[in-house]
Amino acid sequence: MSQYKPDPDKSVNLTIDGVPVTVPEGTRILEAARKANVRIPTLCDHPGLCKRGVCRLCVVECDGRGKLLAACANDVWEGVNIVTNNLRILSIRKMIIELLLANHPQECLSCIRSKNCELQTLAAHFCITASPFRHDAADRRPPVTESDTLVRDMGKCVKCGRCVEACQEVQTIRSINSGYRSIHYGISAPYNQALAEGPCVFCGQCAAVCPVGAIYGYDQSAEAWMALNDTERHVVIQIAPSLSAAFNNALGLPAGTVSPGVLVSALKRLGFDRVFNSETSVNAAMAQENGELLNRIKEKSKLPMISACSAGGIKFIEDSFPDFAGHLSPCNSPQQMLRTLIKTADSAPITVVSVSACIAQKFKYRRSGENSPDCHDANLTLTVDELVQMFKQGGVDVSGLPETAFDVLPGEAPAEYKTNFTNLGDIQKGIQESEINLHGTKVKMLTVYGFVNVRTIMDSIRGGECDASLVRIMSCPRTDSQQACKNSGRTIQNL
Ligand code: SF4
Ligand code: SF4
Ligand code: FES
């Protein structure tokens, strides 16, 4: 039997709700409909994932046949006449949403995804204020916080399977899967264990694609408030000046209202003792890493050195490539580096708060062989949205504040830490090659986005085919990391 292989150079003519459309062969009905300005509602579909056709919300009628087709999972064909919104289709969609709501906790008011939930939006679009079906979500399991990084609230899961694909196929980690049968069907980790017990690297990609409040980043702002109210404790925060644009977006203010200087003032109003530009610690961490790399090059040992943007990358190498654990950079992360730099000047207990667009930064991981962390110290990571909530809770009106300069550490000279960096381009999607100049020694660095690409590079290192001296692991697949940054860590795709 010959396999269907669409030819994108071939055009297909069809009509959608009476509108003639021409699209390349292999176009899904959903995409063809968008070309005709018809928005078909979806729930399980996601632009970064494969076709799946699970929720059936996108069903359409083709050539008047009785059988409805999922628009997200079927391609158009020549001459087809598609109807997307007759009474039969609308009532089926409405019933699907009502059934989902009957099995969903009725707590939109307190849900983290309220006003940004795809199920809530669908219910509003279909004017559904109550489900006619018996409400059946009373005995749900309570939400579980995983390693202070993710919250899994499976009672809210609509079983779309997006998270499973993000974990299994996009990241190739295989930490979660669908399990059980019939009414017990759901998403879980093997043996219902905590995610940290398995291969999970806390990349947050499952949360990034979840359409509802079933998986989301753990909000560390309560800990931040506790630290700010502890008069014995020194609480500092570091933030990248470039994030000020994200604050303008999150606060709904015109571009440029929240400058880095205004942000410093607002953070001081919240009670932070000192506010640092995160470039300080990033440059210091890079200087330490460069020194370690130069030593390894001199000694021709443990190359390429492997460093990771988040602790998940370190866990991945220790879990999946333990024979290369010695290649991991032993250097401090920027957060640990800031603590070290502050420690030299102040011996009070310190909380270092970082602001990041990425949930993965919340994950802390104790490397094998590492000592217990100092219980007096704590590192916290807040997303832009969490910090905006803190401004609101603390009554800080950001818009009218004057500019204040970042605090500087004694003897701080960030410029000399800077490394010359030449981008040589992409080897393949998700692997970028660069040359870095370490005080006259030029070395090759690979920046690898997403764990599927990290596996490829680790295999090439094992096979002796990798000539890079430094490999940087970025947890997010490239496109998703950009999307994650845009959405400031809440990473919600409004389709
Ligand atoms: S955080 Fe990443 S590795 Fe862990 S379950 Fe989610 S997608 Fe998988
Ligand atoms: S947890 Fe979220 S993404 Fe995963 S199946 Fe449930 S609703 Fe879909
Ligand atoms: S079946 Fe098409 S969006 Fe779910």
Short mmCIF file of C-alpha atoms and ligand atoms in Angstrom, two decimals:
data_model
loop_
_atom_site.label_atom_id
_atom_site.label_comp_id
_atom_site.label_asym_id
_atom_site.label_seq_id
_atom_site.Cartn_x
_atom_site.Cartn_y
_atom_site.Cartn_z
CA MET A 1 0.00 0.00 0.00
CA SER A 2 1.49 3.39 -0.99
CA GLN A 3 1.91 5.95 1.78
CA TYR A 4 0.30 9.42 1.45
CA LYS A 5 3.05 12.01 1.01
CA PRO A 6 1.73 15.55 0.48
CA ASP A 7 3.46 17.65 -2.18
CA PRO A 8 3.64 21.25 -0.80
CA ASP A 9 4.25 22.59 -4.35
CA LYS A 10 0.85 21.33 -5.42
CA SER A 11 -2.20 23.56 -4.76
CA VAL A 12 -5.54 22.33 -3.49
CA ASN A 13 -8.79 24.24 -4.12
CA LEU A 14 -11.68 23.93 -1.68
CA THR A 15 -14.46 25.92 -0.02
CA ILE A 16 -14.85 26.61 3.68
CA ASP A 17 -18.26 27.88 4.77
CA GLY A 18 -18.78 28.88 1.15
CA VAL A 19 -15.49 30.84 0.89
CA PRO A 20 -13.17 29.55 -1.88
CA VAL A 21 -9.62 28.89 -0.62
CA THR A 22 -6.42 27.65 -2.28
CA VAL A 23 -3.75 26.11 -0.06
CA PRO A 24 -0.72 23.83 -0.55
CA GLU A 25 -1.34 20.08 -0.43
CA GLY A 26 -0.84 18.77 3.10
CA THR A 27 -2.51 21.78 4.77
CA ARG A 28 -4.72 20.86 7.72
CA ILE A 29 -8.39 21.87 7.56
CA LEU A 30 -7.74 24.05 10.64
CA GLU A 31 -5.03 26.07 8.87
CA ALA A 32 -7.01 26.32 5.63
CA ALA A 33 -9.94 27.70 7.65
CA ARG A 34 -7.70 30.38 9.17
CA LYS A 35 -6.81 31.44 5.63
CA ALA A 36 -10.53 31.96 5.02
CA ASN A 37 -10.79 34.00 8.28
CA VAL A 38 -12.69 31.17 9.96
CA ARG A 39 -11.57 30.35 13.50
CA ILE A 40 -12.42 26.77 14.44
CA PRO A 41 -12.31 26.27 18.23
CA THR A 42 -9.59 23.89 19.50
CA LEU A 43 -8.43 22.53 22.81
CA CYS A 44 -5.97 19.65 22.38
CA ASP A 45 -4.27 21.16 19.33
CA HIS A 46 -1.07 23.16 19.82
CA PRO A 47 1.06 24.80 17.12
CA GLY A 48 4.32 23.29 18.43
CA LEU A 49 3.02 19.72 18.69
CA CYS A 50 1.84 16.90 16.38
CA LYS A 51 -1.68 16.30 15.12
CA ARG A 52 -3.65 14.38 17.70
CA GLY A 53 -7.44 14.79 17.39
CA VAL A 54 -8.25 13.98 21.02
CA CYS A 55 -10.83 16.51 22.22
CA ARG A 56 -13.01 16.53 19.03
CA LEU A 57 -13.91 20.18 19.59
CA CYS A 58 -12.74 21.14 16.12
CA VAL A 59 -15.02 18.73 14.21
CA VAL A 60 -16.28 19.87 10.81
CA GLU A 61 -18.59 18.46 8.13
CA CYS A 62 -17.05 17.56 4.75
CA ASP A 63 -19.15 17.30 1.57
CA GLY A 64 -22.32 16.86 3.66
CA ARG A 65 -21.25 13.44 4.95
CA GLY A 66 -22.61 12.25 8.28
CA LYS A 67 -19.18 11.53 9.73
CA LEU A 68 -17.52 14.59 11.22
CA LEU A 69 -13.75 15.06 10.86
CA ALA A 70 -11.36 16.69 13.33
CA ALA A 71 -10.06 19.81 11.56
CA CYS A 72 -6.77 19.69 13.49
CA ALA A 73 -5.93 16.15 12.42
CA ASN A 74 -7.08 15.95 8.79
CA ASP A 75 -5.65 17.54 5.65
CA VAL A 76 -7.77 19.21 2.98
CA TRP A 77 -8.34 17.56 -0.42
CA GLU A 78 -9.21 18.87 -3.87
CA GLY A 79 -12.74 20.17 -4.25
CA VAL A 80 -13.92 19.44 -0.69
CA ASN A 81 -16.74 21.58 0.63
CA ILE A 82 -16.26 22.12 4.36
CA VAL A 83 -18.87 23.42 6.79
CA THR A 84 -17.53 24.50 10.18
CA ASN A 85 -20.49 25.89 12.07
CA ASN A 86 -23.97 24.47 11.43
CA LEU A 87 -26.39 23.76 14.29
CA ARG A 88 -25.32 20.11 14.60
CA ILE A 89 -21.62 21.02 14.91
CA LEU A 90 -22.26 23.85 17.35
CA SER A 91 -24.36 21.65 19.64
CA ILE A 92 -21.68 18.91 19.61
CA ARG A 93 -19.00 21.44 20.56
CA LYS A 94 -21.21 22.86 23.28
CA MET A 95 -21.83 19.40 24.71
CA ILE A 96 -18.09 18.58 24.75
CA ILE A 97 -17.39 21.75 26.73
CA GLU A 98 -20.29 21.04 29.12
CA LEU A 99 -18.99 17.50 29.72
CA LEU A 100 -15.50 18.84 30.43
CA LEU A 101 -16.94 21.39 32.86
CA ALA A 102 -18.98 18.71 34.63
CA ASN A 103 -15.69 16.99 35.43
CA HIS A 104 -13.81 20.15 36.31
CA PRO A 105 -13.48 21.89 39.71
CA GLN A 106 -15.74 24.95 39.89
CA GLU A 107 -13.10 27.28 41.27
CA CYS A 108 -12.25 29.62 38.43
CA LEU A 109 -12.20 32.53 40.86
CA SER A 110 -9.12 31.20 42.63
CA CYS A 111 -7.46 29.37 39.73
CA ILE A 112 -4.04 30.61 38.63
CA ARG A 113 -5.13 30.37 34.99
CA SER A 114 -8.34 32.37 35.45
CA LYS A 115 -8.78 34.78 32.50
CA ASN A 116 -6.00 32.94 30.73
CA CYS A 117 -7.53 29.46 30.53
CA GLU A 118 -8.50 27.94 27.21
CA LEU A 119 -11.43 25.99 28.72
CA GLN A 120 -12.78 29.11 30.43
CA THR A 121 -12.47 31.06 27.16
CA LEU A 122 -14.30 28.32 25.25
CA ALA A 123 -17.09 28.26 27.85
CA ALA A 124 -17.44 32.04 27.51
CA HIS A 125 -17.48 31.87 23.69
CA PHE A 126 -20.30 29.29 23.85
CA CYS A 127 -22.18 31.25 26.57
CA ILE A 128 -22.01 28.29 28.96
CA THR A 129 -22.52 29.42 32.54
CA ALA A 130 -23.38 26.01 34.01
CA SER A 131 -23.11 22.42 32.85
CA PRO A 132 -26.39 20.45 32.59
CA PHE A 133 -24.47 17.28 33.52
CA ARG A 134 -23.98 16.04 37.09
CA HIS A 135 -20.90 17.67 38.58
CA ASP A 136 -18.38 14.93 39.16
CA ALA A 137 -15.14 16.50 40.42
CA ALA A 138 -15.77 16.48 44.16
CA ASP A 139 -13.29 13.78 45.20
CA ARG A 140 -10.31 15.06 43.30
CA ARG A 141 -6.79 14.74 44.61
CA PRO A 142 -5.31 17.94 46.07
CA PRO A 143 -2.68 19.80 44.02
CA VAL A 144 0.88 18.54 44.45
CA THR A 145 3.89 20.86 44.53
CA GLU A 146 6.90 19.27 42.86
CA SER A 147 10.36 20.41 44.00
CA ASP A 148 9.11 23.98 44.55
CA THR A 149 9.08 24.34 40.76
CA LEU A 150 5.86 22.92 39.34
CA VAL A 151 2.35 22.40 40.70
CA ARG A 152 0.33 19.51 39.30
CA ASP A 153 -3.41 19.83 39.90
CA MET A 154 -4.65 16.81 37.98
CA GLY A 155 -8.29 17.40 38.95
CA LYS A 156 -8.24 20.21 36.39
CA CYS A 157 -6.70 18.09 33.63
CA VAL A 158 -8.78 17.93 30.44
CA LYS A 159 -6.69 14.98 29.17
CA CYS A 160 -5.60 16.72 25.99
CA GLY A 161 -2.21 14.98 26.07
CA ARG A 162 -0.22 18.11 25.17
CA CYS A 163 2.04 17.77 28.23
CA VAL A 164 2.82 14.14 27.46
CA GLU A 165 3.91 14.99 23.95
CA ALA A 166 5.98 17.96 25.14
CA CYS A 167 7.76 15.71 27.64
CA GLN A 168 8.03 12.53 25.55
CA GLU A 169 8.53 13.73 22.00
CA VAL A 170 9.77 17.33 22.19
CA GLN A 171 12.08 16.98 25.20
CA THR A 172 12.53 13.15 25.02
CA ILE A 173 12.59 13.01 28.84
CA ARG A 174 9.62 10.65 29.26
CA SER A 175 8.89 11.69 32.81
CA ILE A 176 5.09 11.65 32.46
CA ASN A 177 2.67 9.56 30.44
CA SER A 178 -1.00 8.75 30.14
CA GLY A 179 -2.09 5.90 32.35
CA TYR A 180 -5.03 3.89 33.71
CA ARG A 181 -8.28 3.24 31.85
CA SER A 182 -11.82 4.44 31.45
CA ILE A 183 -12.89 7.03 34.04
CA HIS A 184 -9.52 6.64 35.79
CA TYR A 185 -7.58 7.62 32.65
CA GLY A 186 -5.17 10.45 33.39
CA ILE A 187 -1.64 11.80 33.21
CA SER A 188 0.88 10.64 35.78
CA ALA A 189 4.49 9.84 36.48
CA PRO A 190 5.34 6.10 36.69
CA TYR A 191 4.00 4.53 39.92
CA ASN A 192 2.56 7.95 40.78
CA GLN A 193 5.95 8.92 42.13
CA ALA A 194 7.09 12.51 42.62
CA LEU A 195 8.58 13.99 39.45
CA ALA A 196 11.97 14.43 41.13
CA GLU A 197 12.15 10.66 41.72
CA GLY A 198 12.14 10.08 37.96
CA PRO A 199 13.93 11.60 35.00
CA CYS A 200 12.06 14.96 35.12
CA VAL A 201 14.42 17.88 34.53
CA PHE A 202 11.86 20.53 35.50
CA CYS A 203 12.12 22.24 32.13
CA GLY A 204 8.51 23.47 32.49
CA GLN A 205 7.56 22.54 28.93
CA CYS A 206 4.54 20.54 30.15
CA ALA A 207 3.29 23.66 31.96
CA ALA A 208 4.00 25.81 28.90
CA VAL A 209 1.57 23.81 26.76
CA CYS A 210 -1.13 22.98 29.33
CA PRO A 211 -4.32 24.79 28.24
CA VAL A 212 -5.80 24.90 31.76
CA GLY A 213 -4.53 25.18 35.34
CA ALA A 214 -3.48 21.52 35.63
CA ILE A 215 0.30 22.11 35.50
CA TYR A 216 1.86 25.47 36.28
CA GLY A 217 4.93 27.07 37.81
CA TYR A 218 5.11 27.13 41.60
CA ASP A 219 4.71 30.69 42.88
CA GLN A 220 7.58 31.49 45.28
CA SER A 221 6.27 34.97 46.16
CA ALA A 222 4.92 33.80 49.56
CA GLU A 223 8.49 32.84 50.54
CA ALA A 224 9.71 36.18 49.21
CA TRP A 225 7.18 38.04 51.43
CA MET A 226 8.29 35.99 54.44
CA ALA A 227 11.92 36.87 53.77
CA LEU A 228 11.07 40.56 53.32
CA ASN A 229 9.29 40.53 56.69
CA ASP A 230 12.25 38.93 58.48
CA THR A 231 14.15 41.87 59.96
CA GLU A 232 17.25 39.72 60.63
CA ARG A 233 17.52 38.73 57.00
CA HIS A 234 19.23 40.55 54.17
CA VAL A 235 17.02 40.24 51.08
CA VAL A 236 18.53 41.16 47.73
CA ILE A 237 17.14 40.82 44.25
CA GLN A 238 18.82 40.68 40.86
CA ILE A 239 17.08 41.54 37.65
CA ALA A 240 18.06 41.99 34.00
CA PRO A 241 17.38 45.56 32.75
CA SER A 242 15.95 44.01 29.55
CA LEU A 243 13.04 42.59 31.57
CA SER A 244 11.59 46.08 32.13
CA ALA A 245 9.73 45.74 28.79
CA ALA A 246 8.00 42.61 30.12
CA PHE A 247 6.86 44.61 33.19
CA ASN A 248 5.30 47.24 30.92
CA ASN A 249 3.37 44.45 29.20
CA ALA A 250 2.36 42.69 32.41
CA LEU A 251 1.19 45.94 34.04
CA GLY A 252 -0.59 47.07 30.87
CA LEU A 253 1.45 50.30 30.81
CA PRO A 254 2.67 52.12 27.66
CA ALA A 255 6.12 51.00 26.44
CA GLY A 256 8.95 52.73 28.31
CA THR A 257 6.90 53.61 31.44
CA VAL A 258 8.80 51.09 33.56
CA SER A 259 12.49 51.75 32.93
CA PRO A 260 15.17 49.70 34.74
CA GLY A 261 15.62 52.66 37.15
CA VAL A 262 11.88 52.77 37.95
CA LEU A 263 11.97 49.02 38.56
CA VAL A 264 14.79 49.51 41.08
CA SER A 265 12.67 52.12 42.93
CA ALA A 266 9.64 49.80 42.94
CA LEU A 267 11.67 46.87 44.30
CA LYS A 268 13.11 49.05 47.08
CA ARG A 269 9.54 50.13 47.94
CA LEU A 270 8.65 46.45 48.28
CA GLY A 271 11.40 46.18 50.90
CA PHE A 272 14.40 44.67 49.09
CA ASP A 273 17.60 45.76 50.81
CA ARG A 274 19.60 45.87 47.60
CA VAL A 275 18.74 45.59 43.92
CA PHE A 276 21.44 44.40 41.52
CA ASN A 277 21.72 44.31 37.77
CA SER A 278 21.90 40.57 37.04
CA GLU A 279 24.71 41.22 34.54
CA THR A 280 27.00 41.54 37.57
CA SER A 281 26.57 37.94 38.66
CA VAL A 282 26.26 36.59 35.10
CA ASN A 283 29.60 38.15 34.18
CA ALA A 284 31.24 36.95 37.39
CA ALA A 285 29.92 33.41 36.83
CA MET A 286 31.15 33.54 33.25
CA ALA A 287 34.60 34.69 34.38
CA GLN A 288 34.80 31.74 36.77
CA GLU A 289 33.65 29.37 34.04
CA ASN A 290 36.15 30.78 31.54
CA GLY A 291 38.98 30.24 34.05
CA GLU A 292 37.89 26.62 34.59
CA LEU A 293 37.65 26.08 30.82
CA LEU A 294 41.14 27.50 30.20
CA ASN A 295 42.54 25.13 32.86
CA ARG A 296 40.85 22.13 31.24
CA ILE A 297 42.15 23.14 27.80
CA LYS A 298 45.66 23.46 29.24
CA GLU A 299 45.38 20.06 30.93
CA LYS A 300 43.47 18.52 27.97
CA SER A 301 41.00 16.98 30.40
CA LYS A 302 37.22 16.62 30.70
CA LEU A 303 36.47 18.39 27.43
CA PRO A 304 34.07 19.58 26.26
CA MET A 305 33.09 21.25 29.51
CA ILE A 306 29.30 21.15 29.92
CA SER A 307 27.38 23.97 31.57
CA ALA A 308 23.62 24.39 31.92
CA CYS A 309 21.26 27.38 32.04
CA SER A 310 19.26 25.69 34.79
CA ALA A 311 19.77 22.91 37.32
CA GLY A 312 17.66 20.56 35.16
CA GLY A 313 20.50 20.33 32.64
CA ILE A 314 22.84 19.11 35.38
CA LYS A 315 20.28 16.55 36.55
CA PHE A 316 19.85 15.36 32.96
CA ILE A 317 23.57 14.67 32.51
CA GLU A 318 23.81 12.96 35.93
CA ASP A 319 20.69 10.83 35.24
CA SER A 320 21.14 10.00 31.56
CA PHE A 321 24.88 10.33 30.87
CA PRO A 322 26.45 9.64 34.29
CA ASP A 323 29.79 8.73 32.67
CA PHE A 324 30.04 12.39 31.57
CA ALA A 325 29.18 13.90 34.97
CA GLY A 326 32.86 14.85 35.34
CA HIS A 327 32.49 17.08 32.26
CA LEU A 328 29.94 19.28 34.06
CA SER A 329 31.20 22.71 35.00
CA PRO A 330 31.68 22.89 38.79
CA CYS A 331 31.28 26.69 38.66
CA ASN A 332 28.62 28.68 40.45
CA SER A 333 25.36 29.71 38.83
CA PRO A 334 24.83 33.50 38.65
CA GLN A 335 22.52 33.24 41.68
CA GLN A 336 25.11 31.35 43.76
CA MET A 337 27.75 33.78 42.50
CA LEU A 338 25.82 36.83 43.73
CA ARG A 339 25.47 35.19 47.14
CA THR A 340 29.23 34.57 47.23
CA LEU A 341 29.98 38.14 46.26
CA ILE A 342 27.60 39.52 48.89
CA LYS A 343 28.87 37.11 51.55
CA THR A 344 32.29 38.71 51.40
CA ALA A 345 30.78 42.00 52.56
CA ASP A 346 27.99 40.87 54.91
CA SER A 347 27.55 37.82 57.17
CA ALA A 348 23.78 38.15 57.92
CA PRO A 349 21.47 35.41 56.55
CA ILE A 350 20.72 36.23 52.95
CA THR A 351 17.90 35.54 50.56
CA VAL A 352 18.83 36.07 46.93
CA VAL A 353 15.81 36.53 44.69
CA SER A 354 16.20 36.31 40.92
CA VAL A 355 13.66 37.31 38.32
CA SER A 356 13.33 35.10 35.30
CA ALA A 357 10.95 34.54 32.42
CA CYS A 358 11.52 30.81 32.74
CA ILE A 359 9.93 28.34 35.20
CA ALA A 360 13.00 26.06 34.85
CA GLN A 361 15.07 28.55 36.85
CA LYS A 362 13.01 27.79 39.96
CA PHE A 363 14.36 24.25 40.17
CA LYS A 364 17.17 23.68 42.66
CA TYR A 365 19.17 20.48 42.45
CA ARG A 366 21.82 19.18 44.77
CA ARG A 367 24.51 17.53 42.65
CA SER A 368 25.69 14.10 43.66
CA GLY A 369 28.43 14.51 46.24
CA GLU A 370 27.40 18.06 47.17
CA ASN A 371 27.06 19.01 50.85
CA SER A 372 23.75 20.11 52.41
CA PRO A 373 22.86 23.68 51.58
CA ASP A 374 23.25 26.26 54.34
CA CYS A 375 19.80 26.35 55.98
CA HIS A 376 20.16 30.05 56.81
CA ASP A 377 20.37 30.96 53.15
CA ALA A 378 17.78 30.64 50.47
CA ASN A 379 17.52 31.33 46.78
CA LEU A 380 14.17 32.17 45.23
CA THR A 381 13.13 32.74 41.64
CA LEU A 382 10.11 34.82 40.69
CA THR A 383 8.58 35.23 37.27
CA VAL A 384 7.63 38.69 36.01
CA ASP A 385 3.94 37.91 36.67
CA GLU A 386 4.66 36.89 40.28
CA LEU A 387 6.60 40.09 40.91
CA VAL A 388 3.82 42.16 39.34
CA GLN A 389 1.40 40.48 41.76
CA MET A 390 3.72 41.45 44.63
CA PHE A 391 3.66 45.09 43.47
CA LYS A 392 -0.13 44.94 43.47
CA GLN A 393 -0.33 43.23 46.89
CA GLY A 394 2.18 45.71 48.33
CA GLY A 395 0.29 48.70 46.90
CA VAL A 396 3.31 49.86 44.88
CA ASP A 397 2.19 52.12 42.03
CA VAL A 398 5.06 51.59 39.64
CA SER A 399 4.02 54.21 37.08
CA GLY A 400 4.83 57.35 39.10
CA LEU A 401 8.16 56.35 40.68
CA PRO A 402 11.47 58.14 40.13
CA GLU A 403 14.54 56.38 38.74
CA THR A 404 17.06 54.83 41.14
CA ALA A 405 20.45 53.36 40.18
CA PHE A 406 21.21 49.66 40.69
CA ASP A 407 23.26 48.84 43.77
CA VAL A 408 26.88 47.93 43.07
CA LEU A 409 29.18 45.58 44.93
CA PRO A 410 32.45 46.91 46.31
CA GLY A 411 35.15 46.56 43.62
CA GLU A 412 32.62 45.57 40.99
CA ALA A 413 34.06 45.83 37.50
CA PRO A 414 31.79 43.87 35.18
CA ALA A 415 33.36 45.10 31.94
CA GLU A 416 36.60 43.15 32.39
CA TYR A 417 34.65 39.88 32.72
CA LYS A 418 33.17 40.19 29.27
CA THR A 419 34.13 37.54 26.72
CA ASN A 420 34.42 38.20 22.98
CA PHE A 421 31.79 36.12 21.34
CA THR A 422 31.28 35.44 17.63
CA ASN A 423 28.14 33.71 16.51
CA LEU A 424 29.00 31.27 13.72
CA GLY A 425 25.36 30.32 13.06
CA ASP A 426 23.17 27.28 13.40
CA ILE A 427 24.45 23.78 12.72
CA GLN A 428 20.87 22.61 12.84
CA LYS A 429 17.68 23.94 14.37
CA GLY A 430 18.36 24.07 18.08
CA ILE A 431 22.17 23.83 17.97
CA GLN A 432 24.12 27.05 17.57
CA GLU A 433 27.87 27.26 17.03
CA SER A 434 29.96 30.18 18.34
CA GLU A 435 33.57 31.08 18.89
CA ILE A 436 34.62 32.60 22.19
CA ASN A 437 37.87 34.40 22.77
CA LEU A 438 39.32 33.61 26.21
CA HIS A 439 42.14 36.08 26.64
CA GLY A 440 43.54 35.26 23.19
CA THR A 441 42.60 31.55 23.12
CA LYS A 442 39.81 30.96 20.63
CA VAL A 443 37.53 28.02 21.44
CA LYS A 444 34.39 26.59 19.92
CA MET A 445 31.17 26.63 21.94
CA LEU A 446 27.88 24.89 21.15
CA THR A 447 24.64 26.23 22.59
CA VAL A 448 22.14 23.41 22.56
CA TYR A 449 18.41 24.11 22.95
CA GLY A 450 16.11 21.38 24.24
CA PHE A 451 16.97 17.91 25.47
CA VAL A 452 16.39 16.12 22.19
CA ASN A 453 19.36 18.10 20.82
CA VAL A 454 21.36 17.60 24.02
CA ARG A 455 21.05 13.83 23.48
CA THR A 456 22.39 14.22 19.91
CA ILE A 457 25.38 16.22 21.13
CA MET A 458 26.09 13.84 24.02
CA ASP A 459 26.09 10.93 21.56
CA SER A 460 28.53 12.81 19.34
CA ILE A 461 30.77 13.53 22.35
CA ARG A 462 30.71 9.84 23.24
CA GLY A 463 31.56 8.95 19.64
CA GLY A 464 34.53 11.38 19.67
CA GLU A 465 32.94 13.52 16.92
CA CYS A 466 32.44 16.75 18.88
CA ASP A 467 35.31 19.25 18.57
CA ALA A 468 33.70 21.96 20.77
CA SER A 469 35.42 22.91 24.04
CA LEU A 470 32.27 24.15 25.73
CA VAL A 471 28.68 22.89 25.47
CA ARG A 472 25.93 25.06 26.97
CA ILE A 473 22.62 23.33 27.66
CA MET A 474 19.46 25.44 27.41
CA SER A 475 16.42 23.58 28.79
CA CYS A 476 13.85 25.02 26.40
CA PRO A 477 13.55 23.99 22.79
CA ARG A 478 14.38 27.11 20.83
CA THR A 479 11.00 28.30 19.62
CA ASP A 480 9.27 27.45 22.89
CA SER A 481 11.87 29.33 24.93
CA GLN A 482 11.13 32.46 22.90
CA GLN A 483 7.42 31.91 23.45
CA ALA A 484 8.07 31.30 27.16
CA CYS A 485 9.96 34.58 27.43
CA LYS A 486 7.17 36.44 25.67
CA ASN A 487 4.67 35.11 28.15
CA SER A 488 6.86 35.87 31.19
CA GLY A 489 6.89 32.37 32.60
CA ARG A 490 3.13 31.79 32.63
CA THR A 491 3.61 30.58 29.07
CA ILE A 492 0.05 30.47 27.89
CA GLN A 493 -0.85 30.02 24.28
CA ASN A 494 -4.10 31.70 23.37
CA LEU A 495 -5.08 29.96 20.20
S1 SF4 B 1 9.05 19.55 33.56
FE1 SF4 B 1 9.89 18.87 31.58
S2 SF4 B 1 10.76 16.86 32.04
FE2 SF4 B 1 9.41 17.34 33.77
S3 SF4 B 1 7.43 16.41 33.26
FE3 SF4 B 1 7.37 18.53 32.49
S4 SF4 B 1 8.07 18.39 30.35
FE4 SF4 B 1 8.67 16.47 31.37
S1 SF4 B 2 -2.10 18.25 32.40
FE1 SF4 B 2 -2.70 19.91 31.01
S2 SF4 B 2 -1.58 19.49 29.11
FE2 SF4 B 2 -1.52 17.60 30.33
S3 SF4 B 2 -3.25 16.42 29.57
FE3 SF4 B 2 -3.95 17.56 31.37
S4 SF4 B 2 -4.84 19.46 30.53
FE4 SF4 B 2 -3.59 18.54 28.89
S1 FES B 3 -9.50 17.26 18.23
FE1 FES B 3 -8.95 19.02 17.12
S2 FES B 3 -8.45 20.44 18.66
FE2 FES B 3 -8.83 18.64 19.76
#
